[in-house]
Amino acid sequence: MKTNKFYLHLVSIVLFLIPAICVGKIRITDMRTNGLQHPQGTDPETKPVFSWILASDKPNTLQKAYRIVVTSQGKTLWDTGRVNSDNSVTINYEGALAPDTKYNWTLQVWDNHGFVSKKSASYWQTSNNRLEGTMDYCIGNHCSSIFQNIRNSF
């Protein structure tokens, strides 16, 4: 009876430790939103795209799945769940956007060796809303109408 309990405990410990052993053997680098790291002033009317690079010391490591979670002000806006895909470029954001808002995104990746990355985080910030019917551009927090600048140059 004691032997059975010992083996039961041993199996429980091994099963508990397997995920801990597998996490962190791969890492996510170069997380980008619209091709930039931490972009500021992105257009709130244009959905961003995400990309990243998977790094590993183990040869022939390939991404098998990913999960992206986007939050803002502590609320989850979009969660892909686990997506079985080797794609790590031009992942389209499918959530809602608002002007002048900071968005945080976390990423976790699974590889072909059974390892799971630690969650990595990045962010982007949308610009103020465009004025209806104008073509505005923003540099930092300063927005200006293209038509106003052309008109003022003559």
mmCIF file of C-alpha atoms in Angstrom:
data_model
loop_
_atom_site.group_PDB
_atom_site.id
_atom_site.type_symbol
_atom_site.label_atom_id
_atom_site.label_comp_id
_atom_site.label_asym_id
_atom_site.label_seq_id
_atom_site.Cartn_x
_atom_site.Cartn_y
_atom_site.Cartn_z
ATOM 1 C CA MET A 1 0.000 0.000 0.000
ATOM 2 C CA LYS A 2 2.828 2.406 0.887
ATOM 3 C CA THR A 3 4.545 1.566 -2.388
ATOM 4 C CA ASN A 4 1.419 2.491 -4.386
ATOM 5 C CA LYS A 5 1.142 5.842 -2.574
ATOM 6 C CA PHE A 6 4.816 6.525 -3.222
ATOM 7 C CA TYR A 7 4.417 5.880 -6.968
ATOM 8 C CA LEU A 8 1.226 7.923 -7.069
ATOM 9 C CA HIS A 9 3.035 10.881 -5.480
ATOM 10 C CA LEU A 10 6.013 10.441 -7.767
ATOM 11 C CA VAL A 11 3.803 10.425 -10.880
ATOM 12 C CA SER A 12 1.934 13.508 -9.583
ATOM 13 C CA ILE A 13 5.183 15.407 -9.072
ATOM 14 C CA VAL A 14 6.503 14.474 -12.515
ATOM 15 C CA LEU A 15 3.245 15.498 -14.206
ATOM 16 C CA PHE A 16 3.281 18.768 -12.290
ATOM 17 C CA LEU A 17 6.881 19.548 -13.294
ATOM 18 C CA ILE A 18 6.620 18.725 -17.014
ATOM 19 C CA PRO A 19 5.014 22.076 -17.971
ATOM 20 C CA ALA A 20 7.568 23.960 -15.852
ATOM 21 C CA ILE A 21 10.430 22.151 -17.565
ATOM 22 C CA CYS A 22 9.026 22.832 -21.046
ATOM 23 C CA VAL A 23 8.346 26.556 -20.510
ATOM 24 C CA GLY A 24 11.093 28.969 -21.491
ATOM 25 C CA LYS A 25 13.226 26.819 -23.812
ATOM 26 C CA ILE A 26 12.134 29.124 -26.608
ATOM 27 C CA ARG A 27 11.856 32.887 -26.509
ATOM 28 C CA ILE A 28 10.084 35.574 -28.445
ATOM 29 C CA THR A 29 12.106 38.475 -29.822
ATOM 30 C CA ASP A 30 11.487 41.505 -31.999
ATOM 31 C CA MET A 31 7.745 41.890 -31.320
ATOM 32 C CA ARG A 32 6.376 44.468 -33.748
ATOM 33 C CA THR A 33 3.126 46.271 -34.445
ATOM 34 C CA ASN A 34 2.828 47.543 -38.027
ATOM 35 C CA GLY A 35 6.514 46.730 -38.482
ATOM 36 C CA LEU A 36 7.610 48.919 -35.542
ATOM 37 C CA GLN A 37 8.452 48.323 -31.905
ATOM 38 C CA HIS A 38 6.070 50.273 -29.644
ATOM 39 C CA PRO A 39 4.650 52.600 -32.329
ATOM 40 C CA GLN A 40 2.994 55.818 -31.222
ATOM 41 C CA GLY A 41 0.233 57.622 -33.109
ATOM 42 C CA THR A 42 -1.085 54.758 -35.238
ATOM 43 C CA ASP A 43 -4.289 55.415 -37.160
ATOM 44 C CA PRO A 44 -7.273 54.219 -35.066
ATOM 45 C CA GLU A 45 -9.200 53.533 -38.282
ATOM 46 C CA THR A 46 -6.594 51.047 -39.555
ATOM 47 C CA LYS A 47 -6.264 47.667 -37.870
ATOM 48 C CA PRO A 48 -2.674 46.890 -36.876
ATOM 49 C CA VAL A 49 -0.728 43.777 -37.817
ATOM 50 C CA PHE A 50 1.605 41.894 -35.489
ATOM 51 C CA SER A 51 4.870 40.074 -36.095
ATOM 52 C CA TRP A 52 7.648 38.478 -34.042
ATOM 53 C CA ILE A 53 10.689 36.218 -34.227
ATOM 54 C CA LEU A 54 10.971 32.904 -32.414
ATOM 55 C CA ALA A 55 14.445 32.239 -30.979
ATOM 56 C CA SER A 56 15.848 28.964 -29.646
ATOM 57 C CA ASP A 57 19.219 27.374 -29.001
ATOM 58 C CA LYS A 58 17.838 24.048 -30.186
ATOM 59 C CA PRO A 59 18.335 23.388 -33.925
ATOM 60 C CA ASN A 60 15.336 22.964 -36.235
ATOM 61 C CA THR A 61 12.924 24.719 -33.901
ATOM 62 C CA LEU A 62 9.727 25.825 -35.586
ATOM 63 C CA GLN A 63 6.662 27.608 -34.305
ATOM 64 C CA LYS A 64 3.580 25.388 -34.164
ATOM 65 C CA ALA A 65 1.064 27.684 -32.453
ATOM 66 C CA TYR A 66 0.635 31.134 -30.908
ATOM 67 C CA ARG A 67 -1.738 33.044 -28.668
ATOM 68 C CA ILE A 68 -2.170 36.832 -28.688
ATOM 69 C CA VAL A 69 -4.101 38.750 -26.036
ATOM 70 C CA VAL A 70 -4.761 42.489 -26.481
ATOM 71 C CA THR A 71 -5.775 44.604 -23.492
ATOM 72 C CA SER A 72 -6.387 48.247 -22.776
ATOM 73 C CA GLN A 73 -7.008 49.824 -19.381
ATOM 74 C CA GLY A 74 -7.088 46.379 -17.803
ATOM 75 C CA LYS A 75 -9.807 45.007 -20.092
ATOM 76 C CA THR A 76 -9.263 42.170 -22.545
ATOM 77 C CA LEU A 77 -10.299 43.347 -26.007
ATOM 78 C CA TRP A 78 -9.142 40.423 -28.141
ATOM 79 C CA ASP A 79 -7.894 36.932 -27.374
ATOM 80 C CA THR A 80 -6.998 34.617 -30.237
ATOM 81 C CA GLY A 81 -6.884 31.564 -28.028
ATOM 82 C CA ARG A 82 -4.315 29.024 -29.171
ATOM 83 C CA VAL A 83 -3.958 29.256 -32.948
ATOM 84 C CA ASN A 84 -2.234 26.296 -34.603
ATOM 85 C CA SER A 85 -0.092 28.119 -37.144
ATOM 86 C CA ASP A 86 3.555 28.611 -38.052
ATOM 87 C CA ASN A 87 2.805 32.175 -39.201
ATOM 88 C CA SER A 88 4.570 34.902 -37.212
ATOM 89 C CA VAL A 89 4.149 37.844 -39.605
ATOM 90 C CA THR A 90 1.178 39.987 -40.603
ATOM 91 C CA ILE A 91 -1.191 38.618 -37.965
ATOM 92 C CA ASN A 92 -4.215 40.905 -38.280
ATOM 93 C CA TYR A 93 -5.762 42.427 -35.157
ATOM 94 C CA GLU A 94 -9.507 41.768 -35.145
ATOM 95 C CA GLY A 95 -10.617 43.819 -32.146
ATOM 96 C CA ALA A 96 -12.021 47.320 -31.758
ATOM 97 C CA LEU A 97 -9.849 50.448 -31.694
ATOM 98 C CA ALA A 98 -10.341 53.905 -30.215
ATOM 99 C CA PRO A 99 -8.377 57.129 -30.752
ATOM 100 C CA ASP A 100 -5.665 58.240 -28.326
ATOM 101 C CA THR A 101 -5.512 54.849 -26.574
ATOM 102 C CA LYS A 102 -2.631 52.654 -25.436
ATOM 103 C CA TYR A 103 -3.005 48.959 -26.265
ATOM 104 C CA ASN A 104 -0.936 46.191 -24.671
ATOM 105 C CA TRP A 105 -0.449 42.835 -26.320
ATOM 106 C CA THR A 106 1.017 39.640 -24.937
ATOM 107 C CA LEU A 107 2.210 36.711 -26.961
ATOM 108 C CA GLN A 108 2.894 33.082 -26.153
ATOM 109 C CA VAL A 109 4.276 30.566 -28.647
ATOM 110 C CA TRP A 110 4.443 26.739 -28.840
ATOM 111 C CA ASP A 111 7.146 24.961 -30.844
ATOM 112 C CA ASN A 112 7.571 21.630 -32.627
ATOM 113 C CA HIS A 113 9.580 20.165 -29.708
ATOM 114 C CA GLY A 114 6.736 20.618 -27.223
ATOM 115 C CA PHE A 115 8.168 23.708 -25.539
ATOM 116 C CA VAL A 116 6.086 26.754 -24.605
ATOM 117 C CA SER A 117 7.525 30.262 -24.404
ATOM 118 C CA LYS A 118 7.057 32.605 -21.501
ATOM 119 C CA LYS A 119 4.569 35.361 -22.259
ATOM 120 C CA SER A 120 6.180 38.383 -23.911
ATOM 121 C CA ALA A 121 4.626 41.849 -23.942
ATOM 122 C CA SER A 122 4.561 44.872 -26.204
ATOM 123 C CA TYR A 123 2.290 47.863 -26.850
ATOM 124 C CA TRP A 124 1.175 50.486 -29.340
ATOM 125 C CA GLN A 125 -0.733 53.766 -29.082
ATOM 126 C CA THR A 126 -3.341 55.170 -31.448
ATOM 127 C CA SER A 127 -3.404 58.827 -32.464
ATOM 128 C CA ASN A 128 -6.206 61.331 -31.943
ATOM 129 C CA ASN A 129 -9.164 60.805 -34.232
ATOM 130 C CA ARG A 130 -8.943 62.182 -37.767
ATOM 131 C CA LEU A 131 -11.218 65.082 -38.560
ATOM 132 C CA GLU A 132 -14.074 64.057 -40.853
ATOM 133 C CA GLY A 133 -13.346 64.783 -44.512
ATOM 134 C CA THR A 134 -9.746 65.924 -44.095
ATOM 135 C CA MET A 135 -6.412 64.278 -44.649
ATOM 136 C CA ASP A 136 -4.560 64.750 -41.376
ATOM 137 C CA TYR A 137 -1.128 63.614 -40.396
ATOM 138 C CA CYS A 138 0.332 63.449 -36.906
ATOM 139 C CA ILE A 139 3.873 63.833 -35.658
ATOM 140 C CA GLY A 140 3.966 62.997 -31.973
ATOM 141 C CA ASN A 141 0.955 64.719 -30.429
ATOM 142 C CA HIS A 142 0.855 67.447 -33.113
ATOM 143 C CA CYS A 143 -1.725 66.854 -35.861
ATOM 144 C CA SER A 144 -2.161 69.056 -38.894
ATOM 145 C CA SER A 145 -4.294 69.058 -42.034
ATOM 146 C CA ILE A 146 -2.422 68.566 -45.305
ATOM 147 C CA PHE A 147 -4.824 70.978 -47.033
ATOM 148 C CA GLN A 148 -4.163 73.693 -44.434
ATOM 149 C CA ASN A 149 -0.390 73.376 -44.950
ATOM 150 C CA ILE A 150 -0.732 73.548 -48.751
ATOM 151 C CA ARG A 151 -3.074 76.560 -48.517
ATOM 152 C CA ASN A 152 -0.669 78.366 -46.155
ATOM 153 C CA SER A 153 2.274 77.866 -48.513
ATOM 154 C CA PHE A 154 0.788 80.059 -51.309
#
